[in-house]
Short mmCIF file of C-alpha atoms in Angstrom, two decimals:
data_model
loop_
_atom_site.label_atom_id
_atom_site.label_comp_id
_atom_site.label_asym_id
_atom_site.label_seq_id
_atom_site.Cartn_x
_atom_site.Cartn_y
_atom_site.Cartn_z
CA UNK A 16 0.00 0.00 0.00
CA UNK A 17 1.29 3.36 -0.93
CA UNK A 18 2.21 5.78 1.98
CA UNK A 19 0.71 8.87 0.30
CA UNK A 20 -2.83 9.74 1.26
CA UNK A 21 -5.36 10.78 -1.46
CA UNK A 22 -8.00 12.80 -0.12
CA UNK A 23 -11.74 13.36 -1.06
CA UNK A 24 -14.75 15.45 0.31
CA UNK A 25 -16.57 12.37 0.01
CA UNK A 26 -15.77 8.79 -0.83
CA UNK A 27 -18.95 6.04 -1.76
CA UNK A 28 -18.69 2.64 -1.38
CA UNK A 29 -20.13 0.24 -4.16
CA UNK A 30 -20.84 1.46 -7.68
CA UNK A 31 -23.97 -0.40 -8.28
CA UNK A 32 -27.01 1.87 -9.48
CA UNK A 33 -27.27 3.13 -5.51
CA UNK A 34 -23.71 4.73 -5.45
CA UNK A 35 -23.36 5.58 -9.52
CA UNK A 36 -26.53 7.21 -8.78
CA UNK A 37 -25.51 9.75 -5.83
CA UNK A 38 -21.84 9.87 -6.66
CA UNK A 39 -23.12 11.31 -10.20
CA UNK A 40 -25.63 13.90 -8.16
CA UNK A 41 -22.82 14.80 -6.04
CA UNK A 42 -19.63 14.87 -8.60
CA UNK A 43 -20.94 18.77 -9.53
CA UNK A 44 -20.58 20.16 -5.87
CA UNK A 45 -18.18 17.95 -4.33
CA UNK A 46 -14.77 15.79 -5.01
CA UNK A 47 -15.98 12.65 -4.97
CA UNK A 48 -13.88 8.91 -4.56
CA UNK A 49 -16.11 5.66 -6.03
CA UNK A 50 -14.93 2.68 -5.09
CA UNK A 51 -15.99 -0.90 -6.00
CA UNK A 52 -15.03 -4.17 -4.96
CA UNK A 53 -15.51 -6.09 -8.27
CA UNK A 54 -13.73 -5.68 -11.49
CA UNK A 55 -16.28 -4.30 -12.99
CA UNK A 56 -19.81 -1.68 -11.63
CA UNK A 57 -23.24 -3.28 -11.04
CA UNK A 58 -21.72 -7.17 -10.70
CA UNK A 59 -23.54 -8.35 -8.14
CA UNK A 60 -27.26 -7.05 -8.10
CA UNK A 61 -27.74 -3.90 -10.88
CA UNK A 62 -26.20 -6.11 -13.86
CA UNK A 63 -28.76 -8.99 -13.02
CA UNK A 64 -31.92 -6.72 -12.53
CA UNK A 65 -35.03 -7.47 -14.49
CA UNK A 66 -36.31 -4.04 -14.21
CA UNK A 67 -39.83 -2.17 -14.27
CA UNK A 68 -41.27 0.89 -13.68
CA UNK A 69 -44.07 0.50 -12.12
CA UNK A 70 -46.13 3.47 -9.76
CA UNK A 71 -48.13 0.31 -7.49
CA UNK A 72 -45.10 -1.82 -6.68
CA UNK A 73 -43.33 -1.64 -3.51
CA UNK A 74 -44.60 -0.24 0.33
CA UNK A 75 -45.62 3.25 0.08
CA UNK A 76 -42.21 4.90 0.47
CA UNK A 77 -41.08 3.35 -2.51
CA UNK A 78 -44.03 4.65 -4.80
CA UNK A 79 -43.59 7.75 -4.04
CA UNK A 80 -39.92 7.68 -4.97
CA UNK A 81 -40.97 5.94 -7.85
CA UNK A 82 -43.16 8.11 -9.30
CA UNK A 83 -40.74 11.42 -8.26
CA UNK A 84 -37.88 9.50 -10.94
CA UNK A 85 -40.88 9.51 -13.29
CA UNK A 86 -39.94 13.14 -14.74
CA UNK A 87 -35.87 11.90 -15.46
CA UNK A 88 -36.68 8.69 -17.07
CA UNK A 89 -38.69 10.46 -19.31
CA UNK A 90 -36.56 12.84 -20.01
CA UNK A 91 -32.96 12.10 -18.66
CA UNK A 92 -29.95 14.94 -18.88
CA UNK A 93 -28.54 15.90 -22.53
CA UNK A 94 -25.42 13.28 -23.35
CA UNK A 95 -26.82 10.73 -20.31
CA UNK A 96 -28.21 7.91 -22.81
CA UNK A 97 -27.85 7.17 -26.77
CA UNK A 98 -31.74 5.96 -26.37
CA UNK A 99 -34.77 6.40 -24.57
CA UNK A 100 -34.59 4.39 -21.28
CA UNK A 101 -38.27 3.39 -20.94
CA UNK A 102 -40.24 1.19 -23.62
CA UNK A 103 -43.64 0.25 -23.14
CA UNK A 104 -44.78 -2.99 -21.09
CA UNK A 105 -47.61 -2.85 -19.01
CA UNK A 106 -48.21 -4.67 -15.94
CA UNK A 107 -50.75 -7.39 -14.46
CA UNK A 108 -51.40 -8.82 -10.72
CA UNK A 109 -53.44 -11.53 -11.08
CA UNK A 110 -54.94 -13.32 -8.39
CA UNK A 111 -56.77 -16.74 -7.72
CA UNK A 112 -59.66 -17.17 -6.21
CA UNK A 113 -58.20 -17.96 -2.74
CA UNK A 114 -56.26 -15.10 -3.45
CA UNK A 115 -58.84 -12.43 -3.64
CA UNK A 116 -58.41 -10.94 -0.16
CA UNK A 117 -55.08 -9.83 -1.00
CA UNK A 118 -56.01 -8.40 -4.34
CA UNK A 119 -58.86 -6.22 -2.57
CA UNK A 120 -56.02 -4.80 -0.31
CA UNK A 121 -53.60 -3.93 -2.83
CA UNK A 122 -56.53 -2.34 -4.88
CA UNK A 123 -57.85 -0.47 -1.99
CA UNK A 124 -54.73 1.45 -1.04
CA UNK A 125 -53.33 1.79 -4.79
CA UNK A 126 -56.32 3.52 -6.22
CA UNK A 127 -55.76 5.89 -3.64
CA UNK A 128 -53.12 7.06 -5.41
CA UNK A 129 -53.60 6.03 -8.84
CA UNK A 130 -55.92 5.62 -11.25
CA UNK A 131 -55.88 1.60 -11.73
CA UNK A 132 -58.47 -0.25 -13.96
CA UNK A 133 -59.76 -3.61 -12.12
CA UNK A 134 -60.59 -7.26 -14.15
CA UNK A 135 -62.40 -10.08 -13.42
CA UNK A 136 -61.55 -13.54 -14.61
CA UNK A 137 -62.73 -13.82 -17.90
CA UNK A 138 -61.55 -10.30 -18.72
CA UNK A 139 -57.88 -11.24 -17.39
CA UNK A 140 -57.87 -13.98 -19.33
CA UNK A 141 -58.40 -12.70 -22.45
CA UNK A 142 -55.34 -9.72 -21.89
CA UNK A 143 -53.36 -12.70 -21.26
CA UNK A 144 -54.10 -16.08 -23.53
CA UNK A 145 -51.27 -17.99 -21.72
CA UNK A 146 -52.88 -17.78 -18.76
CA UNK A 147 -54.10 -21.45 -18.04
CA UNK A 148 -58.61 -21.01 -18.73
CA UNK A 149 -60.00 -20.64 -14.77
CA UNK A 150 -56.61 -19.81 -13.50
CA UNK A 151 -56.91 -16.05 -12.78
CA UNK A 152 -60.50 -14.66 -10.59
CA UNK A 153 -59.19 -11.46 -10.99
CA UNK A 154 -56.22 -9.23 -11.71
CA UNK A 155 -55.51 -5.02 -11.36
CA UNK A 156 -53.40 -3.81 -14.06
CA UNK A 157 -50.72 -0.83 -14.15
CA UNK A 158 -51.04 -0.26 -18.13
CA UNK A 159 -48.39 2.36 -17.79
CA UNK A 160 -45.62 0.04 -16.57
CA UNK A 161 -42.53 0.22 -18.70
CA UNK A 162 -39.23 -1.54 -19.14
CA UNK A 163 -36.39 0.17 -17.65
CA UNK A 164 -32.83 0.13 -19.55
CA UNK A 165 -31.16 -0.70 -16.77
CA UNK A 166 -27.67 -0.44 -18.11
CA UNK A 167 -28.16 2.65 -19.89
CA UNK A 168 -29.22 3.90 -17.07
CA UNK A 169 -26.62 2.47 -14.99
CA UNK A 170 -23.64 3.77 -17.41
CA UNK A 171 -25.34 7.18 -17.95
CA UNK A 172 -24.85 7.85 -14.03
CA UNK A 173 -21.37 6.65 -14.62
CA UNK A 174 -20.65 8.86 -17.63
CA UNK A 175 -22.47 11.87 -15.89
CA UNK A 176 -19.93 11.29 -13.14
CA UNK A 177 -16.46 11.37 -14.62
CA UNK A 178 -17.46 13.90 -16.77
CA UNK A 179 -18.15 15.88 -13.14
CA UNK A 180 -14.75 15.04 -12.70
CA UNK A 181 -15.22 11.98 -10.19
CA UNK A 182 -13.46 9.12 -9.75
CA UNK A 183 -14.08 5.54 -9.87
CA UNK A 184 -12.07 2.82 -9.04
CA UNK A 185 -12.64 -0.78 -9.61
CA UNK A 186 -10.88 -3.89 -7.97
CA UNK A 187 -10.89 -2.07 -4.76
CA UNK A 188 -12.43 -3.67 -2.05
CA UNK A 189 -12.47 -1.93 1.58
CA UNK A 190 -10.51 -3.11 4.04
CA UNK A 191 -10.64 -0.84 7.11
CA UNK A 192 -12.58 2.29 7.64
CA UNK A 193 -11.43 4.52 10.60
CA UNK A 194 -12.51 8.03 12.35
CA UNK A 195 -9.65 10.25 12.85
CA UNK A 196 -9.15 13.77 13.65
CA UNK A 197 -7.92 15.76 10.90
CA UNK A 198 -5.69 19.41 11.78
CA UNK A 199 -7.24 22.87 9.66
CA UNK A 200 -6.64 26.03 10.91
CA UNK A 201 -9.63 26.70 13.62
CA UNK A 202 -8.75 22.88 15.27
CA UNK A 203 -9.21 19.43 14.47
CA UNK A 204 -12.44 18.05 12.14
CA UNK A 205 -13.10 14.53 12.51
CA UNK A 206 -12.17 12.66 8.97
CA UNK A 207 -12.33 9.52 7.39
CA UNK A 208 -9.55 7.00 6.34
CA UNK A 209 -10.82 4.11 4.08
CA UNK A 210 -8.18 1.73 3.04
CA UNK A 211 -7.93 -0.50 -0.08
CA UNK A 212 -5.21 -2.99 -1.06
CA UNK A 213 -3.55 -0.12 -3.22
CA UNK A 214 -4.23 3.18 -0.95
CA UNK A 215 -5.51 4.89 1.90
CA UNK A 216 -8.18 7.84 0.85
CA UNK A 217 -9.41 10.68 3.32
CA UNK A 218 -12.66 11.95 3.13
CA UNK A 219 -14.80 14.22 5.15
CA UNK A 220 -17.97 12.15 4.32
CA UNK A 221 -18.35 8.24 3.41
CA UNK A 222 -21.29 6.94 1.49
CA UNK A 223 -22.63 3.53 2.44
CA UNK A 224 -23.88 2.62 -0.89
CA UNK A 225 -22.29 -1.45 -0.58
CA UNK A 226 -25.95 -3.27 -1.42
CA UNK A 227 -25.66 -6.93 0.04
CA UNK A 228 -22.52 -5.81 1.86
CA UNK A 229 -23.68 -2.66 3.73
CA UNK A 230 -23.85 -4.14 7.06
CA UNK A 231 -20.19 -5.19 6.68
CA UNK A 232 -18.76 -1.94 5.69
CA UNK A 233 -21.14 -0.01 8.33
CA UNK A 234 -19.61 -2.97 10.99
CA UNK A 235 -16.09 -1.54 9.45
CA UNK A 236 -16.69 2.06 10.65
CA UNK A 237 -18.04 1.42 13.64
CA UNK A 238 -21.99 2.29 12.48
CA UNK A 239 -25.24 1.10 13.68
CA UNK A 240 -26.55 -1.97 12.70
CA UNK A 241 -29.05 -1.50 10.38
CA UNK A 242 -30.29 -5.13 9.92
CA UNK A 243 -30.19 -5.71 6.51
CA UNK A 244 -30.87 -9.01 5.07
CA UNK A 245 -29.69 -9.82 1.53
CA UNK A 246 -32.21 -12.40 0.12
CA UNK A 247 -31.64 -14.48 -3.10
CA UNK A 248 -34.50 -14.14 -5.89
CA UNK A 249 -33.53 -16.36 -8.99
CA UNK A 250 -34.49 -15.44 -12.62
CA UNK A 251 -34.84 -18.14 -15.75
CA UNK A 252 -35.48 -17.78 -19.11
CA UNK A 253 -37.53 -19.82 -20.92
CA UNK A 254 -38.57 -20.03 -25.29
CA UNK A 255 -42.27 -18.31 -25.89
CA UNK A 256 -44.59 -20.86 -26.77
CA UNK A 257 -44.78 -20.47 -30.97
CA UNK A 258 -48.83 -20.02 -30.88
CA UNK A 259 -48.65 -16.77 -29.06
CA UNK A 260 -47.59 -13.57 -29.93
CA UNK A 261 -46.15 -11.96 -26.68
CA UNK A 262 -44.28 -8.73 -27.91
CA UNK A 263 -46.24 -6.54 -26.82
CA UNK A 264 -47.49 -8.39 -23.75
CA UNK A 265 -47.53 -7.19 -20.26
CA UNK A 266 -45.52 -8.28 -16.97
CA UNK A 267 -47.28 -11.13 -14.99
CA UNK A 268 -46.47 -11.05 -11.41
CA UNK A 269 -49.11 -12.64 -8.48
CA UNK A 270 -50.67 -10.92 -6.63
CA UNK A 271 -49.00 -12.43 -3.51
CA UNK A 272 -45.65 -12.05 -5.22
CA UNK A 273 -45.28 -16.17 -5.79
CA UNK A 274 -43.83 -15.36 -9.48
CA UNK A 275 -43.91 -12.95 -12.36
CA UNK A 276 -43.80 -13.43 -16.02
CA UNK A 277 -42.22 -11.20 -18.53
CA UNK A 278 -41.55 -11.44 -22.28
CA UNK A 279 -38.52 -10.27 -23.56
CA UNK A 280 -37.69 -10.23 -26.88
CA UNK A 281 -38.94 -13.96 -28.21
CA UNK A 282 -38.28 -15.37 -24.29
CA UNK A 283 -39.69 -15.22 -20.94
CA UNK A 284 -38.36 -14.25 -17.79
CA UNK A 285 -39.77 -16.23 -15.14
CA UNK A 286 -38.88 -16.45 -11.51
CA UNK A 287 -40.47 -17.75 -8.19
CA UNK A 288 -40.09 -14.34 -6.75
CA UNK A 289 -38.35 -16.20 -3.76
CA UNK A 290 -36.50 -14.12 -1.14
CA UNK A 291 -33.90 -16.93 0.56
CA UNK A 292 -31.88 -14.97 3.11
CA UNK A 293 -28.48 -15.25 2.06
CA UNK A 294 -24.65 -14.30 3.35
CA UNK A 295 -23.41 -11.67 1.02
CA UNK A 296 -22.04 -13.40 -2.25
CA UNK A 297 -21.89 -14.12 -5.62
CA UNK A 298 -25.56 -15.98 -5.81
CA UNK A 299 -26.25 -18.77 -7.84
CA UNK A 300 -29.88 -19.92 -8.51
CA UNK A 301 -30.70 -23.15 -6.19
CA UNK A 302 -32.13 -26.24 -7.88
CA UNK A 303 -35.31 -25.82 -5.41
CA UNK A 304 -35.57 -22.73 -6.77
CA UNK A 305 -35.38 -23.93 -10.31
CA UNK A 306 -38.20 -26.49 -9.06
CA UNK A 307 -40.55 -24.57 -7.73
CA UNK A 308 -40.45 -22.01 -10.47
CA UNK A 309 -41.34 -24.49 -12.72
CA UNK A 310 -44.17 -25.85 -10.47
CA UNK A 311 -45.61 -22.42 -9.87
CA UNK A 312 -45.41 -21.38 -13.78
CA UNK A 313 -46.86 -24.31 -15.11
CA UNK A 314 -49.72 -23.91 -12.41
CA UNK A 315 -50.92 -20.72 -14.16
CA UNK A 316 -50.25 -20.61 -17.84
CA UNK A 317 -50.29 -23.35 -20.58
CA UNK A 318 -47.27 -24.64 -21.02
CA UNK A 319 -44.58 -26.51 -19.42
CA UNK A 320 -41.17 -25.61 -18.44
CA UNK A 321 -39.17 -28.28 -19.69
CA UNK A 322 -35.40 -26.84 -20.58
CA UNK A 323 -33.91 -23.31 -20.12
CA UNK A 324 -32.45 -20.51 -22.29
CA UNK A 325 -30.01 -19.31 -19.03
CA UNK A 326 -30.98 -18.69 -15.25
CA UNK A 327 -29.36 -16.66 -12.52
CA UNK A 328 -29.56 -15.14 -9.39
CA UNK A 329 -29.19 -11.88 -7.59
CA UNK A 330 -29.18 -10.25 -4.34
CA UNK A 331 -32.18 -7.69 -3.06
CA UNK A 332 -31.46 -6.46 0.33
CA UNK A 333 -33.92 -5.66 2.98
CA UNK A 334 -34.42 -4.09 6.06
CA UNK A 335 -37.86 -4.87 8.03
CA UNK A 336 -40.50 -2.83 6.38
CA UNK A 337 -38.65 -3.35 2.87
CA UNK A 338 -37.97 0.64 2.59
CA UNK A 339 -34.79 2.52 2.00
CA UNK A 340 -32.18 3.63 4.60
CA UNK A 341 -31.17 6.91 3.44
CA UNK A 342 -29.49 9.15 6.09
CA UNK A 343 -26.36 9.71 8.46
CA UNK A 344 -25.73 7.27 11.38
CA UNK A 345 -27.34 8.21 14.04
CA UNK A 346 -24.32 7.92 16.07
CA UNK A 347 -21.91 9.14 13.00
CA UNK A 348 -22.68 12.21 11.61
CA UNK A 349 -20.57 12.09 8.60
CA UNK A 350 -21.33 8.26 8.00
CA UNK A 351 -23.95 8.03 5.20
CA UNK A 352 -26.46 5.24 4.70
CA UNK A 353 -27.85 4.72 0.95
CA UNK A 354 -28.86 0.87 1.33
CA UNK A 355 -31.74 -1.32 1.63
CA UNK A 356 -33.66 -0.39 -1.74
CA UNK A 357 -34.47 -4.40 -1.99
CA UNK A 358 -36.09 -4.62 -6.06
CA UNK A 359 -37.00 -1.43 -6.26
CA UNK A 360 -33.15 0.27 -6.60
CA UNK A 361 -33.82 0.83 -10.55
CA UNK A 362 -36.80 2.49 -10.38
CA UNK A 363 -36.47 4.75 -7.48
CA UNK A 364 -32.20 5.36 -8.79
CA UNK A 365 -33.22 9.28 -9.62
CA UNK A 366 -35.02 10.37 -6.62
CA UNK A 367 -33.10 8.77 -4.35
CA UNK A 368 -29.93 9.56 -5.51
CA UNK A 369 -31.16 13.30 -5.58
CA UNK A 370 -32.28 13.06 -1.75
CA UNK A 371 -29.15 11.41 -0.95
CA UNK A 372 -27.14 14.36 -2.46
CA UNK A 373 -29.21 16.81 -1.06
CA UNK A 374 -28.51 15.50 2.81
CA UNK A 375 -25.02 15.26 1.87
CA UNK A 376 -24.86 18.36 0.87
CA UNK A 377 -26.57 20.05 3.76
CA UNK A 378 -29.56 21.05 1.20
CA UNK A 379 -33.58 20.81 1.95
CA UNK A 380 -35.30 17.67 0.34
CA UNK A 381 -36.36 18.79 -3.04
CA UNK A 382 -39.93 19.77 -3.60
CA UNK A 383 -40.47 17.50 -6.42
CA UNK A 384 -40.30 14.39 -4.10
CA UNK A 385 -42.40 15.88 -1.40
CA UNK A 386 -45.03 16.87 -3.86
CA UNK A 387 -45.56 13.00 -4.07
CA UNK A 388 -46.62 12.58 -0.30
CA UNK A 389 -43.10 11.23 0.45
CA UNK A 390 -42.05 11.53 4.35
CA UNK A 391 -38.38 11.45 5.37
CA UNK A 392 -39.02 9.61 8.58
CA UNK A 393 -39.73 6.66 6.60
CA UNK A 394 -36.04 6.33 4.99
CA UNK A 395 -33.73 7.28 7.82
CA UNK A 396 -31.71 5.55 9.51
CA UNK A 397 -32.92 6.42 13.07
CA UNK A 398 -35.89 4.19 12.74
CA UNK A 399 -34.21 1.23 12.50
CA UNK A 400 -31.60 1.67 15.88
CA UNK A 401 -33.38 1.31 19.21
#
């Protein structure tokens, strides 16, 4: 490790879409240090991310952030992507039956924020052929869903970034993080020292923005626990049955979240929707996972899942009501916390990223998010350390 010291107003850790995101919202206004583990951004969770944007997924929070990035997926900075980074998709929650309980409780808190049309069986299963006849009671749709580009948008917060003049390093996992005092004329400031294999960087402010790892580099710096659970969800993709014409299709997902369907381009993504807890890692989809998918999907549409195109697995990290933690420590006041965004990280990347920067930077929360009903209690940190 080199001797010299490199320093930073602020240094973020992990340069998935959470810490591209603010280190690109932050690059303007401050000197900013990114620093990821892997050889290359997004490895772990953002590269594997079957994204949507949808206005009725997620627990309140969440919507609200969603619908606050509506206004920069739509219409993203000059330079940030070579093409549009939402195509049309359309989404549908179908329930059985036995299911209709849970349908009637989504429905009666989303159409209190959104307009969204309501379908019985027969209705359902004519948006949807492949649905098996009798499967579906009812479903509520969100006809405005849309595919999300995720590495477009992923490399336009990199590009937006450097060309701020940040910095990113890959191959660089953390190894320590430590407090120290820091001499400027007027007296000591309390500083940062994050160490990699190659250097030791000083920085007034770190950025938590390490997904599955979080905990670990919070545990690292001597930060709250924050309790965040990685789970494993694991993704498959399967040939569209010849007979049906699925391009322009919407997303299946039950209503109880037991699986979704999505065409993509003359395939289908399916997954079981699971949530195993996992260690941090490099996940791999588990052959019960492969099982059940195939159990659940053949359950509900007409055909069977027999041999797949490619499968995989990623990481979506939780805390216990499934919102973000976006804030200082509550015991470190210079030790930020942008984690916990579970499968909602895409969707939510602009707004939150914008909050993020705005705290950092000592700045109000910007009207545009709390024109959506959004309330900052629900995201910090403080909430989840008794």
């Amino acid at each position: 490790m080199s001797d010299a010291e490199q320093t930073y107003d602020v240094i973020v850790i992990g340069a998935g879409i959470a810490g591209a995101s603010v280190a690109a919202f932050l690059a303007p206004h401050r000197s900013v240090l990114l620093l990821e583990m892997e050889v290359q951004p997004g490895y772990h969770t953002t590269g594997r991310s079957a994204a949507l944007f949808t206005r009725i997924y997620g627990p309140k929070p969440i919507r609200a952030l969603t619908r606050s990035s509506a206004a920069f997926f739509e219409q993203p900075p000059d330079g940030f992507a070579e093409r549009p980074l939402l195509s049309p998709r359309g989404a549908l929650m179908v329930a059985r039956e036995d299911q209709i309980g849970s349908l009637e409780t989504a429905y009666d808190e989303l159409s209190a924020e959104t307009d969204i049309p309501r379908f019985d069986g027969a209705q359902t299963q004519a948006l949807f052929p492949l649905l098996r006849p009798g499967y579906a009671a009812a479903s509520i749709s969100d006809p405005g869903a849309l595919d999300i580009d995720v590495n477009g948008l992923h490399h336009g917060f990199l590009r937006q970034f450097k060309r701020a003049g940040g910095r990113l390093l890959c191959d660089s996992p953390v190894r320590s993080i430590e407090q120290v005092a820091y001499g400027v004329a007027g007296g000591d400031v309390p500083n940062w020292l994050v160490e990699t294999d190659a250097q030791l960087y000083r920085a007034t402010v770190v950025i938590n923005a390490a997904g599955a790892w979080a905990d670990e580099i919070g545990a690292l710096a001597g930060a709250s626990r924050i309790g965040l659970v990685p789970k494993r969800r694991s993704v498959m993709t399967v040939a569209q049955p010849p007979q049906y014409d699925l391009a322009e299709a919407p997303v299946i997902v039950d209503i109880d979240e037991q699986f979704f369907l999505k065409p993509d381009g003359g395939q289908m993504l399916i997954s079981p929707a699971n949530e195993d807890p996992s260690a941090p890692c490099d996940a791999q989809p588990d052959e019960m996972d492969i099982a059940v998918c195939a159990e659940r999907i053949e359950r509900a549409f007409q055909f069977s899942v027999t041999r797949f195109s490619n499968k995989w697995a990623g990481l979506r990290s939780f805390v216990f009501d499934k919102s973000p933690v976006c804030g200082f420590d509550p015991r470190l006041d210079t030790f930020f916390w942008l984690a916990g965004q579970g499968g909602y990280g895409i969707q939510t990347a602009p707004a939150l990223a914008d909050l993020a920067a705005s705290m950092v930077l000592g700045r109000p929360v910007p009207p545009y998010i709390l024109d959506q009903e959004f309330d900052l209690e629900t995201v910090l940190p403080d909430r989840l350390v008794g």
